[in-house]
Coordinates of C-alpha atoms and ligand atoms in Angstrom, one line a residue:
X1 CA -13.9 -58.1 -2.8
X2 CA -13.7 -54.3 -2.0
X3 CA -11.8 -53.7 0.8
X4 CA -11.9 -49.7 2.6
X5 CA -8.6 -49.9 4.3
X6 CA -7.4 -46.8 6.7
X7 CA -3.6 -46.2 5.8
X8 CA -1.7 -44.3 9.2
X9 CA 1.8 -44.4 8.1
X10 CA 2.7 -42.6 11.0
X11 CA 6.6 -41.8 11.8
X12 CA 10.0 -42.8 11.6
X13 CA 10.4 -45.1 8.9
X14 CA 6.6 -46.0 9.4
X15 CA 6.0 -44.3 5.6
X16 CA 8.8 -45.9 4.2
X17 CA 7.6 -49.5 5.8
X18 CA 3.7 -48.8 5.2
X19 CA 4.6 -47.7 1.1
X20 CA 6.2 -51.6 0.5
X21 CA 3.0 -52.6 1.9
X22 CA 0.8 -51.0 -0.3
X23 CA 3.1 -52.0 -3.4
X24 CA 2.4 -55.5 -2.1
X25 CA -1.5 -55.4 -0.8
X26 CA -2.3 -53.8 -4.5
X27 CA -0.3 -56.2 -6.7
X28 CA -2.3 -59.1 -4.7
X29 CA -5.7 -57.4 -5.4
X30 CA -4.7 -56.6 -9.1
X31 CA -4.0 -60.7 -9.4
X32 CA -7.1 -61.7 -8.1
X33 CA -9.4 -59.1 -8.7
X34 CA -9.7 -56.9 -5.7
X35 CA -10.8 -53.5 -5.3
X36 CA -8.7 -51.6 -1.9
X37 CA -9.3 -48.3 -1.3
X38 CA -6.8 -46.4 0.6
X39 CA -7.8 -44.0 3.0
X40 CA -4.5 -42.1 4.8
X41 CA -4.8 -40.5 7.9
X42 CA -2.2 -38.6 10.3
X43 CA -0.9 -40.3 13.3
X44 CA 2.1 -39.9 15.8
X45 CA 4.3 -37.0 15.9
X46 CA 3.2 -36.1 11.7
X47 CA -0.1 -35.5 13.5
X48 CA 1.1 -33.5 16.2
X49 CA 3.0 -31.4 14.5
X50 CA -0.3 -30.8 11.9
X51 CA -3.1 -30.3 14.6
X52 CA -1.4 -31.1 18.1
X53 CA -2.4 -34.4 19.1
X54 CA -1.4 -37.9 17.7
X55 CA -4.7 -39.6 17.1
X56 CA -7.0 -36.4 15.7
X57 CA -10.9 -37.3 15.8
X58 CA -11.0 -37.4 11.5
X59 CA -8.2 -39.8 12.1
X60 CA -10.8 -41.8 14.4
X61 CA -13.1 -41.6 11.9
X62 CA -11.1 -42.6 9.4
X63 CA -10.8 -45.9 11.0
X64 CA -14.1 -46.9 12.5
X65 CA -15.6 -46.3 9.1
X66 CA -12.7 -48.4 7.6
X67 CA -12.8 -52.5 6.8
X68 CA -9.2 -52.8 8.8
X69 CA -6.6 -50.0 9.2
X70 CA -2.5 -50.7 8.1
X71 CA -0.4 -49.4 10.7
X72 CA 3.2 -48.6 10.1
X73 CA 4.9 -47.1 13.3
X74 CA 4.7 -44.1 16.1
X75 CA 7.5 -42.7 17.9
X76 CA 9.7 -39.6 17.6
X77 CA 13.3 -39.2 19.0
X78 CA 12.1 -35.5 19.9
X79 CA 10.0 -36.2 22.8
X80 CA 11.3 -39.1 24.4
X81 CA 14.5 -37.0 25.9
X82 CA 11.8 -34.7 27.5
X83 CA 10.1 -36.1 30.4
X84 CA 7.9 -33.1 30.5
X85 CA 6.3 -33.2 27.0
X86 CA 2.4 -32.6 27.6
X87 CA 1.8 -34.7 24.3
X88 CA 3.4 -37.7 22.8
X89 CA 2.8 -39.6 19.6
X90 CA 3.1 -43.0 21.9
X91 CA -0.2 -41.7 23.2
X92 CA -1.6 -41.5 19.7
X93 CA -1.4 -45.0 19.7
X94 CA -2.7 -46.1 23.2
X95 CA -5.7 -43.9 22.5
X96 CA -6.5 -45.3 19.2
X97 CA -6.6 -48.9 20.4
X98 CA -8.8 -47.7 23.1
X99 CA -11.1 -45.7 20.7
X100 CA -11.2 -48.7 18.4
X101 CA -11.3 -51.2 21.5
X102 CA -8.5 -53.3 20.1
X103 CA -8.0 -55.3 23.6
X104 CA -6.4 -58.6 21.7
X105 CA -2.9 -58.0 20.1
X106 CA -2.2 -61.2 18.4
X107 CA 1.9 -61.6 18.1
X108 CA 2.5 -64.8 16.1
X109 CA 6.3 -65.8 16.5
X110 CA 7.6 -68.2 13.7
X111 CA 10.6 -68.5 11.6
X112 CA 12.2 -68.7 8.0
X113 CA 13.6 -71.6 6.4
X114 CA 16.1 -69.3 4.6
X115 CA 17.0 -67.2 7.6
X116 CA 17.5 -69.8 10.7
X117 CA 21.1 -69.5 10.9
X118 CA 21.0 -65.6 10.9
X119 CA 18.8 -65.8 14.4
X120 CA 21.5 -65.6 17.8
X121 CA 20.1 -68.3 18.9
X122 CA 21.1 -72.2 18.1
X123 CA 19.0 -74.1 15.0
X124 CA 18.1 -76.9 17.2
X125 CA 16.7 -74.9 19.6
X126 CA 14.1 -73.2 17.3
X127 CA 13.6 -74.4 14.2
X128 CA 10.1 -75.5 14.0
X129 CA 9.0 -72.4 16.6
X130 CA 5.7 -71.6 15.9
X131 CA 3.7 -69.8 18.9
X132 CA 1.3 -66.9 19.3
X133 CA 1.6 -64.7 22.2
X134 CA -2.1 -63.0 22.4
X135 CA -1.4 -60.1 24.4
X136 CA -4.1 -57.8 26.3
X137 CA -3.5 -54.5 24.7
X138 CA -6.1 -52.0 26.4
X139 CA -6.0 -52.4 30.2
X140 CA -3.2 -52.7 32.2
X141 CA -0.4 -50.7 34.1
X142 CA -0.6 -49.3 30.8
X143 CA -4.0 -47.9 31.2
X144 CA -4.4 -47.6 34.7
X145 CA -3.8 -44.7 37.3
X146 CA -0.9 -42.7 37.3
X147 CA 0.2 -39.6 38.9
X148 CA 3.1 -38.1 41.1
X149 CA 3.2 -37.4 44.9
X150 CA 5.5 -35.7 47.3
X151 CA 6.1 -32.9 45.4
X152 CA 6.6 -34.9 42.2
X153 CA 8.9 -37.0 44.1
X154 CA 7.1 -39.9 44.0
X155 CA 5.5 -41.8 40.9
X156 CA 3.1 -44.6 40.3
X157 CA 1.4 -46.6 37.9
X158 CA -0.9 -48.8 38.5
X159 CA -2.1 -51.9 36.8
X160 CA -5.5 -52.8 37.2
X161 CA -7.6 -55.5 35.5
X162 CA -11.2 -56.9 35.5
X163 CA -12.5 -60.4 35.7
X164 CA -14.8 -59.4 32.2
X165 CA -11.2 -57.7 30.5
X166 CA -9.7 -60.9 31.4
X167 CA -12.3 -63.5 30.4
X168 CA -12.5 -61.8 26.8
X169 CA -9.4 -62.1 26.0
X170 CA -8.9 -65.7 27.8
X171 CA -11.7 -66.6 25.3
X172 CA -9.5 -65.3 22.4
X173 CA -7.0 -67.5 23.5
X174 CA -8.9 -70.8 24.4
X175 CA -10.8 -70.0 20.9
X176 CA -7.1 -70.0 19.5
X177 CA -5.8 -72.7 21.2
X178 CA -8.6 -74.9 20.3
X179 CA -8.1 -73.9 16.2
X180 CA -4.0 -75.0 17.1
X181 CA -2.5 -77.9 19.0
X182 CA -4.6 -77.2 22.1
X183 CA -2.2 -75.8 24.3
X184 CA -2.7 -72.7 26.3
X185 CA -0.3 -70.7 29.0
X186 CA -1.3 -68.3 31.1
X187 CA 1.4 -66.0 31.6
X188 CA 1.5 -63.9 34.9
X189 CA 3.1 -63.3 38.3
X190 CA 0.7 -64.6 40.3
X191 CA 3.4 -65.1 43.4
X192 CA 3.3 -61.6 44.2
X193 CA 0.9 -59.5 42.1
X194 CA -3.0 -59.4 43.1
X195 CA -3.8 -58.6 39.3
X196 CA -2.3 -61.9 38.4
X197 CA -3.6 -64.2 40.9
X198 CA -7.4 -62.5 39.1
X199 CA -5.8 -63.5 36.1
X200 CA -4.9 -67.0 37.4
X201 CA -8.5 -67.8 38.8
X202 CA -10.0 -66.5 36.0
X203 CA -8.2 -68.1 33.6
X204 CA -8.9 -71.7 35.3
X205 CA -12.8 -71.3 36.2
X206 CA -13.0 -70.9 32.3
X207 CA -11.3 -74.2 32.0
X208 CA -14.1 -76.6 32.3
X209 CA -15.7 -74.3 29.1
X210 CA -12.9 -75.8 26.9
X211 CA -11.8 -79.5 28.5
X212 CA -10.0 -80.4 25.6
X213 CA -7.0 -77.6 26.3
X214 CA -4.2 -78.3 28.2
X215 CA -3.6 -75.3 30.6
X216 CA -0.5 -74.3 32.0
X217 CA 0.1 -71.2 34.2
X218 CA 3.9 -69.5 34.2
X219 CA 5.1 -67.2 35.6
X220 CA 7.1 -64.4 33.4
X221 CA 10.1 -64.4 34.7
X222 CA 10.4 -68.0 34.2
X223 CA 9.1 -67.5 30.9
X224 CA 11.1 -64.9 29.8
X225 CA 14.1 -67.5 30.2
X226 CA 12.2 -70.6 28.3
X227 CA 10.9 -68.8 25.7
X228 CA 14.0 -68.2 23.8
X229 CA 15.6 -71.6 25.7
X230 CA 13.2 -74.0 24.5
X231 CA 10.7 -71.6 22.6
X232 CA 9.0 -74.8 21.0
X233 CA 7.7 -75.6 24.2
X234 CA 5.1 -72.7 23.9
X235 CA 1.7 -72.6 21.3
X236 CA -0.4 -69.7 22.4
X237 CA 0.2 -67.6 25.4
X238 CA -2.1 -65.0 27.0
X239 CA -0.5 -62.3 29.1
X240 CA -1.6 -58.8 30.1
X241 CA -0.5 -55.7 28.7
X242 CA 3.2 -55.0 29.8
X243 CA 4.4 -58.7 30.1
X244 CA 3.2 -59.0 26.9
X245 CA 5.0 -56.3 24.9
X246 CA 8.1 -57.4 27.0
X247 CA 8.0 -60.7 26.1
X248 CA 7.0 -60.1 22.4
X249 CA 10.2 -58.0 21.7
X250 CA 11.9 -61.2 23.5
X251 CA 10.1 -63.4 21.0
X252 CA 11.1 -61.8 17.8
X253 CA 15.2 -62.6 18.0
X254 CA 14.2 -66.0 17.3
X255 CA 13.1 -65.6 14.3
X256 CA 16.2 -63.7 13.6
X257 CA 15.5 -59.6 13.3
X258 CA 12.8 -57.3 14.8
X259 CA 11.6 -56.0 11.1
X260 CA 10.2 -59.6 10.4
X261 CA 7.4 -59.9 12.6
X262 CA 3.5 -58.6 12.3
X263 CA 0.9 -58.5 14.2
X264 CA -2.9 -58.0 14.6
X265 CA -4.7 -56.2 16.9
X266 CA -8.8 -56.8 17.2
X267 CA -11.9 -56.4 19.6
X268 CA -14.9 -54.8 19.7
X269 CA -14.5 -52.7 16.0
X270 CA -12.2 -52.3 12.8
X271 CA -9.4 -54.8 13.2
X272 CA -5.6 -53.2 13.0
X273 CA -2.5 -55.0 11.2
X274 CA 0.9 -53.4 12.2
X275 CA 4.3 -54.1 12.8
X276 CA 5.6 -55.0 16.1
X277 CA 8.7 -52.7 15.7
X278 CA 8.8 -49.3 16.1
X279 CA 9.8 -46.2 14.4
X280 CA 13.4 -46.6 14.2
X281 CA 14.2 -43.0 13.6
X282 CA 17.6 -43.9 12.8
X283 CA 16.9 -44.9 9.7
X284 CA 14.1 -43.1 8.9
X285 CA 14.2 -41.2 5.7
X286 CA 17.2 -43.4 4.2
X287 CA 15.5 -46.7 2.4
X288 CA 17.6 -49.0 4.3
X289 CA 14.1 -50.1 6.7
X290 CA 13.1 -54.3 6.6
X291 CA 9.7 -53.5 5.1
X292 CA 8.4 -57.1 5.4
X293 CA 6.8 -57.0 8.8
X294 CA 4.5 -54.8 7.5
X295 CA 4.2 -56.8 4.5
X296 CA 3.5 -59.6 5.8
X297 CA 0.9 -57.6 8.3
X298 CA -0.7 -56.8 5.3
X299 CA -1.0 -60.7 4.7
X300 CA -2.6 -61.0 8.3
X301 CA -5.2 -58.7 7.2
X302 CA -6.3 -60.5 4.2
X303 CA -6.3 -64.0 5.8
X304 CA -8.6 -62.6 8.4
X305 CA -11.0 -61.4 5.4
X306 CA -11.0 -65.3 4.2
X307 CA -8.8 -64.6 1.6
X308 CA -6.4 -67.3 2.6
X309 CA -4.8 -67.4 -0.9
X310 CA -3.7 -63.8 -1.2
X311 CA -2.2 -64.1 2.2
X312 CA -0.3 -67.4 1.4
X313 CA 1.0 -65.7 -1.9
X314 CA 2.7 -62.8 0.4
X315 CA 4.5 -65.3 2.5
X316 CA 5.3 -67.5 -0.1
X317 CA 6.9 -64.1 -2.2
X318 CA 8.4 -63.3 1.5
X319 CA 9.8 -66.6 2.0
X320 CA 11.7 -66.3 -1.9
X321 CA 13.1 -63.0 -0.9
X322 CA 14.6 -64.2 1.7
X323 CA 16.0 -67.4 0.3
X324 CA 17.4 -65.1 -2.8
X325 CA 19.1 -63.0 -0.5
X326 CA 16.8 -59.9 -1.9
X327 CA 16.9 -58.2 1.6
X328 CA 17.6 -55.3 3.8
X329 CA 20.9 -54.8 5.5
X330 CA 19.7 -55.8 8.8
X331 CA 20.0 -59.3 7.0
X332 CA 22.3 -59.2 4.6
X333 CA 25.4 -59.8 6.9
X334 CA 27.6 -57.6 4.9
X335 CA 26.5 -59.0 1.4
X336 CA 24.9 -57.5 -1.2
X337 CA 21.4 -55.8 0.0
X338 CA 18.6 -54.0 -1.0
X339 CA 16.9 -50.7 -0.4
X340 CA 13.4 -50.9 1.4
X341 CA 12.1 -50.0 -1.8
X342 CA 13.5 -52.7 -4.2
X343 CA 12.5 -54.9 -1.9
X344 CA 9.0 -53.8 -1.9
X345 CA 9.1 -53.6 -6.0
X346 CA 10.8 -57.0 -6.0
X347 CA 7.8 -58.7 -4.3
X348 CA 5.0 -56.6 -6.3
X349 CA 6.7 -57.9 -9.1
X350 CA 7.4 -61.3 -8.2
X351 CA 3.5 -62.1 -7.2
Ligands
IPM401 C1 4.4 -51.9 20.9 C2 5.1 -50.6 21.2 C3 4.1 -49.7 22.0 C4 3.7 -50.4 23.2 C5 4.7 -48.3 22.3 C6 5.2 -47.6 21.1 C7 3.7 -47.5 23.1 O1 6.2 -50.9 21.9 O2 3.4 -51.9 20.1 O3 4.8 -53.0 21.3 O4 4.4 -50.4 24.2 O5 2.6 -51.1 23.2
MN402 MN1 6.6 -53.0 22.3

């Protein structure tokens, strides 16, 4: 297969991250006979800096001409102290997944046989966790109107939804449910939020379109609380925007560190793989970042090109890292670890 694949590295340790995946993506296509052809474009603060906005039209471009774009991460440590910065990279990012109408983030939430015990929480309660939170990425308090008042005194955001942004991603998750064990909650705060009580009605009048799901509606509070109490309670989850990026941060200390976890975000045009961390400016620069979110986005990607084999390979080389103990220092618990880079090599090598 050739596969066009926009490359927006991004900041932080977002190059670092995205250059393990690349080591990864092009020993798989070298194994089975693949043709990617990477196509970088600037994003986040690198972008700002270059031509003063975080998602530049030829970056656009890039991507809607591209088969999928790898993401690494946006985010710089210089603007978020300044409340009055006309331009942020974090913008970079909301634009492009409104550009490239990515209104499904799908945030699976699993966990490694090797790595249970490193996870805060208790091996009975999560071993065996394996749930998707499918969160509404383009609408939203996110996306909705905004401003000051009173002199700047007063703020306000505002989240707003349709029935139609609600039923397409409902769909998503019915759709997803159905392919899984059938079991769908609707995550919201319908007991005190007008946007969630559209969610709610929506959400049930579609019901009758799928009768063999099992619906339950939760509210997030509650939610937040079960999920890490009795996470294997949950299969797929639909939430708007905010709850959703809440609750997926929540999600990932089961499976024992932030760095482990992809995602996929699609819609309406080129389908996006990324991380669900951020750019960790800490450690940016050093070789110490957990690239295997980002590899293991990359395996997302090729699964949902219907090559199911090259993804299972990635996990599989994932999974051996781990047990091995060939891993960064956010796992290594004081032993011995590994640079992002050797980790990367280690798995190009080791497919
Ligand atoms: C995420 C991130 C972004 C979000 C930020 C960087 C704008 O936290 O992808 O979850 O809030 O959506
Ligand atoms: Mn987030």
């Amino acid at each position: 297969m050739k596969l066009n694949i926009a490359l927006l590295a991004g900041d932080g340790i977002g190059p670092e991250v995205i250059d393990q995946a690349v080591k990864v993506s092009d020993a798989i296509a070298k194994k089975y006979n693949h043709q990617i052809s990477w196509k970088p474009a600037l994003t986040g603060a690198a972008a700002i800096d270059a031509v003063g906005e975080p998602y530049p039209d030829d970056t656009h471009e890039v991507c809607a001409n591209a088969d999928a774009v790898l993401f690494g991460a946006i985010g710089h440590p210089r603007f978020d102290n300044d409340p009055s910065a006309k331009v942020r990279p974090e913008q970079g990012l909301l634009k492009m997944r409104q550009k490239l109408g990515l209104f499904a983030n799908v945030r699976p939430t699993f966990t490694f046989p090797s790595l249970i015990d490193k996870s805060p929480l208790k091996r009975d309660r999560i071993e065996g966790t394996d749930l998707i939170i499918l969160r509404e990425l383009t609408g939203g308090v996110y996306f909705g109107k905004r401003g000051r008042e009173d002199n700047g005194n007063t703020a306000y955001d505002t989240m707003t939804y349709t029935r139609a942004e609600i039923q397409r991603l409902a769909k998503k998750g019915f759709e997803m449910a159905m392919a899984r064990s059938k079991k769908l909650c609707c995550v919201d705060k319908a007991n005190v939020l007008e946007s969630s009580r559209l969610w709610r009605e929506t959400v049930q009048a579609m019901e009758k379109d799928y009768p063999e799901v099992e619906v339950s509606y939760e509210f997030v509070d509650a939610v937040a609380m079960r999920l890490v109490q009795w996470p294997k309670a949950y299969d797929v989850i639909i939430t708007e925007n905010l709850f959703g990026d809440i609750l997926t941060d929540e999600a990932s200390v089961i499976s024992g560190s932030m760095g482990l976890m992809p995602s996929a975000s699609v819609g309406e045009k080129t389908k996006l793989y990324e991380p669900i961390h951020g750019s960790y400016p800490q450690a940016a620069g050093k070789d110490i970042a957990n690239p295997l979110a980002t590899v293991l986005s990359a395996a997302m990607l090729f699964e949902d090109f219907g090559l199911q084999q090259e993804a299972d390979d990635i996990r599989r080389v994932v999974n051996k890292s781990l047990a091995e103990g060939v891993v960064t220092e956010d796992l290594s618990e004081g032993g011995k670890s590994y640079k992002t880079s050797e980790v990367g090599n280690w798995l190009a090598e080791n497919l």
